[in-house]
Short mmCIF file of C-alpha atoms in Angstrom, two decimals:
data_model
loop_
_atom_site.label_atom_id
_atom_site.label_comp_id
_atom_site.label_asym_id
_atom_site.label_seq_id
_atom_site.Cartn_x
_atom_site.Cartn_y
_atom_site.Cartn_z
CA MET A 887 -14.54 14.53 52.91
CA SER A 888 -12.97 17.40 51.99
CA SER A 889 -12.41 20.47 54.29
CA PRO A 890 -13.96 23.53 54.20
CA SER A 891 -12.26 26.75 52.96
CA VAL A 892 -11.22 28.89 55.44
CA SER A 893 -10.33 32.44 54.42
CA LEU A 894 -6.83 33.68 55.94
CA PRO A 895 -6.95 36.22 58.67
CA GLY A 896 -7.26 39.80 56.51
CA ASP A 897 -8.88 37.81 53.75
CA PRO A 898 -11.54 40.12 52.09
CA PRO A 899 -15.13 38.27 52.80
CA GLY A 900 -16.03 38.68 48.89
CA GLY A 901 -19.87 38.77 48.20
CA ARG A 902 -22.31 40.86 46.49
CA ARG A 903 -21.39 44.24 47.90
CA ALA A 904 -17.85 43.55 46.85
CA VAL A 905 -19.12 42.55 43.58
CA ALA A 906 -21.12 45.69 43.48
CA VAL A 907 -18.48 47.96 44.46
CA TRP A 908 -16.07 46.12 42.22
CA GLY A 909 -18.30 46.64 39.15
CA ILE A 910 -18.13 50.45 39.63
CA GLY A 911 -14.48 50.29 39.34
CA VAL A 912 -14.53 47.85 36.28
CA ALA A 913 -17.51 50.39 34.98
CA VAL A 914 -15.19 53.38 34.86
CA TYR A 915 -12.47 51.34 33.13
CA PHE A 916 -15.08 49.96 30.41
CA VAL A 917 -15.85 53.88 29.81
CA ALA A 918 -11.99 54.42 29.59
CA VAL A 919 -11.15 51.61 27.00
CA ILE A 920 -14.42 53.39 24.96
CA PHE A 921 -12.39 56.35 24.80
CA ARG A 922 -9.25 55.19 24.56
CA THR A 923 -10.09 52.64 21.33
CA SER A 924 -12.30 55.55 19.85
CA LEU A 925 -9.60 56.85 17.86
CA GLY A 926 -9.38 53.49 16.29
CA VAL A 927 -12.53 53.67 13.96
CA ALA A 928 -12.06 57.65 13.30
CA GLY A 929 -8.70 57.56 11.78
CA LEU A 930 -9.32 58.38 8.58
CA ASP A 931 -11.80 61.05 9.48
CA ALA A 932 -9.42 62.66 11.87
CA ALA A 933 -6.69 62.61 8.90
CA ASP A 934 -9.79 64.74 7.06
CA ARG A 935 -10.96 67.10 9.84
CA PHE A 936 -7.30 68.11 10.74
CA HIS A 937 -5.60 67.92 7.20
CA VAL A 938 -2.57 65.42 8.95
CA GLY A 939 -0.96 62.47 6.87
CA ALA A 940 -0.35 58.89 8.40
CA SER A 941 3.02 60.01 10.44
CA ALA A 942 0.70 62.88 12.04
CA LEU A 943 -2.33 60.57 12.21
CA SER A 944 -0.46 58.00 14.24
CA THR A 945 0.93 60.84 16.60
CA PHE A 946 -2.23 60.82 18.00
CA SER A 947 -1.88 57.14 19.56
CA ILE A 948 1.73 57.50 19.93
CA LEU A 949 1.31 60.61 22.31
CA GLN A 950 -1.75 58.75 24.00
CA LEU A 951 0.31 55.39 24.85
CA LEU A 952 3.34 57.04 25.60
CA VAL A 953 1.57 58.86 28.22
CA TYR A 954 0.05 55.63 29.56
CA ALA A 955 3.33 53.73 29.53
CA GLY A 956 4.79 56.49 31.50
CA MET A 957 2.60 56.82 34.06
CA GLN A 958 2.26 52.73 34.81
CA ILE A 959 4.73 52.94 38.28
CA PRO A 960 3.41 56.55 39.18
CA VAL A 961 -0.23 55.39 39.46
CA GLY A 962 1.06 52.28 41.20
CA LEU A 963 2.48 54.32 44.15
CA LEU A 964 -0.44 56.62 43.74
CA VAL A 965 -2.75 54.09 44.40
CA ASP A 966 -0.77 53.05 47.64
CA ARG A 967 -0.50 56.74 48.85
CA LEU A 968 -4.40 58.22 48.15
CA GLY A 969 -6.57 54.76 47.93
CA THR A 970 -8.03 53.51 44.44
CA LYS A 971 -11.09 56.11 45.15
CA LYS A 972 -9.22 59.07 45.07
CA VAL A 973 -6.80 58.21 41.93
CA LEU A 974 -10.05 56.41 40.01
CA GLY A 975 -11.77 59.67 40.34
CA ILE A 976 -8.69 62.15 39.30
CA GLY A 977 -8.21 59.24 36.25
CA VAL A 978 -12.09 59.83 35.41
CA VAL A 979 -11.97 63.52 35.40
CA LEU A 980 -8.72 63.76 33.11
CA PHE A 981 -10.02 61.40 30.46
CA THR A 982 -13.45 62.68 30.30
CA VAL A 983 -11.94 66.50 29.89
CA GLY A 984 -9.44 64.74 27.39
CA GLN A 985 -12.50 63.48 25.32
CA LEU A 986 -14.61 66.35 25.35
CA GLY A 987 -11.56 68.52 24.64
CA PHE A 988 -11.21 66.43 21.33
CA ALA A 989 -14.78 66.52 20.19
CA PHE A 990 -14.31 70.24 20.13
CA SER A 991 -10.75 70.75 19.13
CA PRO A 992 -10.19 73.08 16.00
CA SER A 993 -6.45 72.32 15.37
CA TYR A 994 -4.53 69.71 15.45
CA GLY A 995 -2.26 70.60 18.39
CA THR A 996 -5.30 70.99 20.75
CA ALA A 997 -6.49 67.60 19.70
CA LEU A 998 -3.18 66.09 20.60
CA ALA A 999 -3.27 67.73 23.98
CA SER A 1000 -6.68 66.35 24.37
CA ARG A 1001 -5.55 62.66 23.52
CA ALA A 1002 -2.20 63.15 26.02
CA LEU A 1003 -4.77 64.01 28.76
CA LEU A 1004 -6.79 61.15 27.89
CA GLY A 1005 -4.16 58.50 28.14
CA CYS A 1006 -3.10 60.22 31.45
CA GLY A 1007 -6.53 59.60 32.78
CA ASP A 1008 -6.55 55.90 31.33
CA ALA A 1009 -3.81 55.35 32.97
CA MET A 1010 -5.44 55.30 36.16
CA THR A 1011 -7.51 53.37 35.66
CA PHE A 1012 -6.10 49.08 35.08
CA ILE A 1013 -4.24 49.11 38.03
CA SER A 1014 -6.96 50.70 40.19
CA VAL A 1015 -9.13 47.98 39.05
CA LEU A 1016 -6.85 45.18 39.88
CA ARG A 1017 -6.14 46.98 43.46
CA LEU A 1018 -9.98 47.14 44.37
CA GLY A 1019 -10.36 43.66 43.47
CA THR A 1020 -7.33 42.44 45.94
CA ARG A 1021 -9.66 44.40 48.85
CA TRP A 1022 -12.54 43.25 48.36
CA PHE A 1023 -12.24 39.64 47.30
CA PRO A 1024 -10.27 36.88 48.95
CA ALA A 1025 -6.80 36.21 47.29
CA ARG A 1026 -7.75 32.93 45.87
CA ARG A 1027 -10.36 34.64 43.47
CA GLY A 1028 -7.82 37.10 42.51
CA PRO A 1029 -6.82 35.68 38.84
CA LEU A 1030 -10.68 35.20 37.96
CA VAL A 1031 -11.36 39.09 39.37
CA ALA A 1032 -8.71 40.08 36.99
CA GLN A 1033 -9.56 37.92 33.97
CA LEU A 1034 -13.18 39.74 34.02
CA ALA A 1035 -12.07 43.32 34.47
CA GLY A 1036 -10.10 42.24 31.40
CA LEU A 1037 -13.22 40.61 29.79
CA VAL A 1038 -15.12 44.13 30.54
CA GLY A 1039 -12.32 46.51 29.06
CA MET A 1040 -12.71 44.47 25.66
CA ALA A 1041 -16.02 45.24 26.02
CA GLY A 1042 -15.62 48.51 25.98
CA ASN A 1043 -13.86 48.32 22.70
CA LEU A 1044 -16.38 46.36 21.37
CA VAL A 1045 -18.66 49.50 21.74
CA SER A 1046 -16.46 51.49 20.04
CA THR A 1047 -16.29 49.34 17.32
CA LEU A 1048 -19.63 48.82 17.24
CA LEU A 1049 -21.72 52.14 18.67
CA LEU A 1050 -19.67 54.61 18.61
CA ALA A 1051 -18.39 53.93 14.48
CA ARG A 1052 -22.12 54.61 13.66
CA LEU A 1053 -22.95 57.43 15.56
CA LEU A 1054 -19.66 59.13 14.18
CA HIS A 1055 -20.94 58.72 11.06
CA THR A 1056 -24.75 59.56 11.43
CA ALA A 1057 -24.37 62.40 14.07
CA GLY A 1058 -20.91 63.51 13.00
CA TRP A 1059 -17.75 64.16 15.22
CA THR A 1060 -18.69 66.51 17.41
CA ALA A 1061 -21.89 64.91 18.34
CA ALA A 1062 -19.98 61.44 18.71
CA PHE A 1063 -17.00 62.33 20.85
CA ALA A 1064 -19.41 64.71 23.02
CA GLY A 1065 -22.20 62.68 23.29
CA SER A 1066 -20.03 59.31 24.46
CA ALA A 1067 -18.04 62.03 27.29
CA LEU A 1068 -21.17 61.67 28.83
CA ALA A 1069 -20.83 58.23 29.73
CA GLY A 1070 -17.20 59.56 32.09
CA VAL A 1071 -20.07 62.16 34.37
CA VAL A 1072 -21.68 59.00 34.94
CA VAL A 1073 -19.40 56.39 36.07
CA LEU A 1074 -17.87 59.39 38.30
CA VAL A 1075 -21.61 60.09 39.86
CA LEU A 1076 -21.96 56.64 40.73
CA LEU A 1077 -17.59 56.39 41.86
CA ALA A 1078 -18.50 59.52 43.86
CA LEU A 1079 -20.84 57.81 45.73
CA PHE A 1080 -20.67 54.08 46.11
CA LEU A 1081 -17.11 53.26 45.50
CA LYS A 1082 -15.36 52.67 48.60
CA ASP A 1083 -11.62 51.43 48.98
CA HIS A 1084 -12.07 48.25 51.15
CA PRO A 1085 -14.82 46.36 53.17
CA GLU A 1086 -15.72 47.96 56.99
CA GLY A 1087 -12.89 46.41 59.00
CA PHE A 1088 -10.17 45.74 56.35
CA GLU A 1089 -8.62 48.74 56.61
CA PRO A 1090 -5.01 48.26 55.01
CA GLU A 1091 -2.08 49.52 57.06
CA PRO A 1092 -0.46 53.03 56.78
CA VAL A 1093 2.23 53.34 54.10
CA PRO A 1094 4.96 55.61 55.86
CA HIS A 1095 6.28 57.91 53.15
CA GLN A 1096 9.69 56.31 52.34
CA GLY A 1097 11.17 59.15 49.86
CA ALA A 1098 12.85 58.52 46.07
CA ALA A 1099 15.48 56.27 47.18
CA TYR A 1100 12.95 53.77 48.29
CA VAL A 1101 10.83 54.19 44.81
CA ARG A 1102 14.24 53.44 43.12
CA ARG A 1103 15.41 50.38 44.93
CA GLN A 1104 11.74 49.39 44.10
CA ILE A 1105 12.40 49.50 40.67
CA ALA A 1106 15.44 48.16 40.60
CA ALA A 1107 14.63 44.73 42.78
CA SER A 1108 11.82 44.08 40.32
CA TRP A 1109 13.53 44.77 37.42
CA ARG A 1110 16.97 42.44 38.51
CA GLU A 1111 14.30 39.33 38.59
CA PRO A 1112 14.43 37.57 35.49
CA GLY A 1113 10.70 36.87 35.85
CA THR A 1114 9.79 40.56 35.70
CA ARG A 1115 12.34 41.28 32.71
CA LEU A 1116 10.81 38.07 31.16
CA GLY A 1117 7.22 39.17 31.88
CA LEU A 1118 7.63 42.78 30.27
CA TRP A 1119 9.27 40.90 26.95
CA VAL A 1120 6.22 38.15 26.81
CA HIS A 1121 3.75 41.69 26.90
CA PHE A 1122 6.29 43.26 24.43
CA THR A 1123 5.94 40.80 21.96
CA THR A 1124 1.96 39.69 22.23
CA GLN A 1125 0.52 42.87 22.73
CA PHE A 1126 1.29 44.89 20.29
CA PRO A 1127 0.13 43.44 16.86
CA ALA A 1128 -3.85 44.04 17.98
CA MET A 1129 -3.23 47.13 19.82
CA VAL A 1130 -1.92 48.96 16.80
CA PHE A 1131 -4.54 47.37 14.64
CA LEU A 1132 -7.36 48.15 16.81
CA LEU A 1133 -6.12 51.63 17.91
CA LEU A 1134 -5.64 53.33 14.65
CA TRP A 1135 -4.24 51.17 11.52
CA GLY A 1136 -6.10 48.34 11.04
CA LEU A 1137 -9.76 50.19 9.59
CA PRO A 1138 -7.55 52.00 6.89
CA PHE A 1139 -5.74 49.17 6.15
CA LEU A 1140 -9.25 47.23 5.64
CA VAL A 1141 -10.57 49.92 3.51
CA GLU A 1142 -8.01 51.48 1.49
CA ALA A 1143 -5.46 48.51 1.02
CA GLN A 1144 -7.93 45.53 1.16
CA GLY A 1145 -10.64 47.72 -0.82
CA LEU A 1146 -13.23 46.29 1.93
CA SER A 1147 -16.30 49.12 2.88
CA ARG A 1148 -16.33 50.79 5.99
CA ALA A 1149 -19.14 48.72 7.58
CA THR A 1150 -17.48 45.71 6.39
CA ALA A 1151 -14.07 46.80 8.04
CA GLY A 1152 -15.74 47.71 11.18
CA GLU A 1153 -17.61 44.17 11.58
CA LEU A 1154 -13.91 42.71 11.13
CA LEU A 1155 -12.90 45.09 14.09
CA THR A 1156 -15.35 43.57 16.09
CA LEU A 1157 -14.15 39.86 15.59
CA VAL A 1158 -11.21 41.06 16.64
CA VAL A 1159 -12.51 42.18 20.14
CA LEU A 1160 -15.18 39.23 20.28
CA SER A 1161 -11.74 36.50 19.46
CA ASN A 1162 -10.28 38.37 22.35
CA MET A 1163 -13.17 37.72 24.60
CA LEU A 1164 -12.92 34.20 23.84
CA VAL A 1165 -9.71 33.35 23.61
CA GLY A 1166 -8.93 35.10 27.13
CA LEU A 1167 -11.35 32.43 28.57
CA VAL A 1168 -9.83 29.57 27.08
CA TYR A 1169 -6.03 30.56 28.16
CA GLY A 1170 -6.99 31.55 31.43
CA GLN A 1171 -8.58 27.80 32.15
CA ILE A 1172 -4.91 26.17 30.07
CA ILE A 1173 -2.86 28.22 32.46
CA ALA A 1174 -5.07 27.73 35.47
CA ARG A 1175 -4.45 23.87 34.76
CA HIS A 1176 -1.54 23.58 33.49
CA HIS A 1177 1.34 26.33 34.54
CA ALA A 1178 4.17 25.16 32.27
CA ALA A 1179 1.72 25.94 29.12
CA ARG A 1180 2.42 29.73 29.49
CA LEU A 1181 5.25 30.03 27.47
CA PRO A 1182 4.10 27.72 24.53
CA LEU A 1183 0.80 29.73 24.69
CA ALA A 1184 2.79 32.96 24.90
CA LEU A 1185 5.03 31.86 21.65
CA GLY A 1186 2.59 29.86 20.00
CA THR A 1187 0.42 33.09 19.41
CA VAL A 1188 3.05 35.01 18.44
CA ALA A 1189 4.35 32.18 15.84
CA ALA A 1190 0.34 32.40 14.35
CA THR A 1191 0.69 36.11 14.16
CA ALA A 1192 3.45 36.40 12.13
CA LEU A 1193 1.99 33.43 10.06
CA LEU A 1194 -0.74 35.12 9.27
CA TRP A 1195 0.41 38.70 8.51
CA ALA A 1196 3.14 37.20 6.26
CA VAL A 1197 0.37 35.72 4.09
CA THR A 1198 -2.33 38.41 4.22
CA LEU A 1199 0.57 40.91 3.15
CA ALA A 1200 2.32 38.52 0.48
CA TRP A 1201 -1.08 37.68 -1.00
CA PRO A 1202 -1.20 39.37 -4.55
CA GLY A 1203 -3.83 41.94 -4.89
CA HIS A 1204 -6.51 41.98 -2.02
CA ALA A 1205 -6.91 39.18 0.23
CA PRO A 1206 -9.61 36.61 0.16
CA MET A 1207 -12.12 37.37 2.99
CA TRP A 1208 -12.09 33.83 4.41
CA LEU A 1209 -7.98 35.40 5.14
CA LEU A 1210 -9.03 38.34 6.83
CA LEU A 1211 -11.80 36.39 8.74
CA VAL A 1212 -8.48 34.37 10.23
CA LEU A 1213 -6.30 36.87 10.38
CA CYS A 1214 -8.61 38.82 12.48
CA ALA A 1215 -9.02 35.99 14.85
CA VAL A 1216 -5.98 35.17 15.82
CA LEU A 1217 -5.14 38.92 16.50
CA GLY A 1218 -7.55 37.91 18.72
CA ALA A 1219 -5.71 36.04 20.91
CA CYS A 1220 -2.99 39.01 21.06
CA GLY A 1221 -4.49 40.65 24.04
CA PRO A 1222 -4.78 37.11 26.29
CA ALA A 1223 -1.81 36.00 25.40
CA SER A 1224 -0.02 39.34 26.69
CA MET A 1225 -1.63 38.98 29.79
CA ILE A 1226 0.88 35.82 30.54
CA GLY A 1227 3.06 37.99 31.11
CA PHE A 1228 1.76 39.15 34.61
CA ASP A 1229 1.91 35.27 35.21
CA PHE A 1230 5.80 35.34 34.99
CA ALA A 1231 6.07 38.17 36.92
CA ARG A 1232 3.96 37.51 39.43
CA PRO A 1233 5.86 34.71 40.89
CA ALA A 1234 9.20 36.85 40.80
CA ASN A 1235 8.48 38.92 43.01
CA PRO A 1236 6.97 38.85 46.97
CA PRO A 1237 3.99 41.21 47.57
CA GLU A 1238 5.28 44.36 48.57
CA ARG A 1239 6.91 44.29 44.95
CA GLN A 1240 3.90 43.33 43.10
CA GLY A 1241 2.74 46.82 42.04
CA THR A 1242 6.01 48.14 40.35
CA ALA A 1243 6.38 44.48 38.92
CA SER A 1244 2.84 44.54 37.33
CA GLY A 1245 3.50 48.26 36.32
CA ILE A 1246 6.91 47.61 34.64
CA THR A 1247 5.11 44.63 32.65
CA ASN A 1248 2.40 46.52 31.84
CA MET A 1249 4.80 48.66 29.71
CA GLY A 1250 6.15 46.30 27.45
CA GLY A 1251 3.21 46.35 25.14
CA PHE A 1252 2.53 49.99 24.95
CA ILE A 1253 6.22 50.97 24.31
CA ALA A 1254 5.76 47.74 21.17
CA SER A 1255 2.59 49.77 19.92
CA MET A 1256 4.09 52.76 20.14
CA THR A 1257 7.10 51.93 18.38
CA THR A 1258 5.06 50.08 15.51
CA LEU A 1259 2.06 53.43 15.31
CA LEU A 1260 4.71 55.37 14.69
CA ALA A 1261 6.94 52.83 12.00
CA ILE A 1262 3.73 52.26 9.82
CA GLY A 1263 2.62 56.02 9.98
CA VAL A 1264 6.71 56.82 8.71
CA LEU A 1265 6.50 54.14 6.43
CA LEU A 1266 3.44 54.85 4.59
CA ASP A 1267 4.11 58.93 4.03
CA ALA A 1268 7.73 57.41 2.55
CA THR A 1269 6.21 54.81 0.63
CA GLY A 1270 3.22 56.35 -0.72
CA ASP A 1271 0.98 54.43 1.49
CA ASP A 1272 2.17 51.16 0.69
CA TYR A 1273 0.58 49.34 3.63
CA ARG A 1274 2.75 46.21 2.36
CA VAL A 1275 5.89 47.79 3.37
CA ALA A 1276 4.67 49.46 6.08
CA PHE A 1277 3.21 46.31 8.08
CA SER A 1278 6.57 44.48 8.02
CA ALA A 1279 7.50 46.32 10.74
CA VAL A 1280 5.41 44.00 12.58
CA PHE A 1281 8.36 41.11 12.09
CA VAL A 1282 11.38 43.32 12.91
CA LEU A 1283 9.40 43.85 16.83
CA GLN A 1284 8.41 40.27 16.73
CA ALA A 1285 11.42 39.12 15.97
CA LEU A 1286 13.12 41.24 19.07
CA GLY A 1287 10.67 40.06 21.41
CA VAL A 1288 11.45 36.52 20.70
CA SER A 1289 14.78 36.90 20.79
CA GLN A 1290 14.30 38.35 24.36
CA ILE A 1291 11.90 36.05 25.75
CA LEU A 1292 14.22 32.50 24.38
CA ARG A 1293 17.21 34.43 26.17
CA LEU A 1294 15.70 35.07 29.67
CA ARG A 1295 13.32 32.05 29.94
CA ARG A 1296 15.58 29.21 31.67
CA ARG A 1297 16.86 31.66 33.76
CA ALA A 1298 13.31 32.82 34.69
CA ALA A 1299 11.98 29.41 35.60
CA ARG A 1300 15.37 28.73 37.62
CA ARG A 1301 14.50 31.25 39.33
CA GLU A 1302 10.66 30.72 39.70
CA LYS A 1303 11.13 27.09 40.77
CA GLU A 1304 14.11 28.66 43.84
CA ARG A 1305 11.55 30.80 45.19
CA LEU A 1306 8.64 27.97 44.89
CA VAL A 1307 11.07 25.65 46.74
CA ALA A 1308 12.08 28.46 49.87
CA SER A 1309 8.28 29.02 50.14
CA ARG A 1310 8.01 25.08 50.99
CA VAL A 1311 10.61 25.14 53.55
CA GLU A 1312 9.43 28.46 55.07
CA THR A 1313 5.92 26.62 55.56
CA VAL A 1314 7.00 23.12 56.33
CA HIS A 1315 8.81 24.96 59.52
CA VAL A 1316 5.90 27.24 60.71
CA PRO A 1317 5.03 26.40 64.00
CA VAL A 1318 1.34 25.40 64.38
#
């Protein structure tokens, strides 16, 4: 007879109230993703509205991602100091004002500032939602809760590719972006009325202010761990092909380089999102059962993505629809594969460094995305919109990432094994 499951002392109880409160936080993240990816379906319209070329157009997404990546570690520290509700509240205000400002921007400069503001608010959501899950659910539910949060985020991407794109072409630029900003107001009201940082009786101990030296030590200690650096490079190498495609360059590539209608291109972008959600569930189950599958899954996703891009770009003339369908389905695996990076960083760091290590890891894919967005924009301008040359930048970033993964994999595996053995020894010697 199996023994009943027991919660550890201080372990939150979970339950329906936890689901309801966590659901509000996830709703905030859902809206943030809609706003983050809204430019992906409006790239051509933005170029016409602000009279800019490919390089200037890519700057919208580059600046947004630059702010997002740069905020990851500071946001983790803010959540520790201020609590989830305050940080999420600040984030909602910032990304809603950013989306509203983008709707009414009269010039390229003001539109750029609006996207930067949006990126700042967006940066405060995901880490906050992860922290909310750990405060309301038992630790054993952590991986499932994080996975579900990611799936809801991809659903926000789906709203962008389906609803916002349609609204943009029926109601116009200002109505589409200003109307979508109302979603931010709704979640802000829900957050203010119902969200709580933690259940009654589970208040965390106050964290004393430890100054800049403490922050530097946290970052340095996390970075010294091979698992943290391996996590960053896995995230770097796997996430950016789909991010670049969905965030900005997918629609122009499909319409201008492949000769598809906007409606058909939008359906292919939707396929990327749907594939992401499906593959995320599959990868999560595989890794839960076979821990050693982490690296093969990550490298396999990189290899499949590189192969499909190579075939698509080398195809004479327009690629056939079947090939574009397969490409978009494979791109859907990039997001779930990037989450594997956190599975390397997490066991490499003690609990008090988890936020810092996650922030470092999460920067990887966004740095790669910024670099590729800029490279594609510059190459398009330099080559007269030759998408074959421009999208070849993908292979350079993948080669760099794979070389770093192969360099770090043995050191990270050895260090992880040492930590596992040490924790077992400590468990054996704990008095009952």
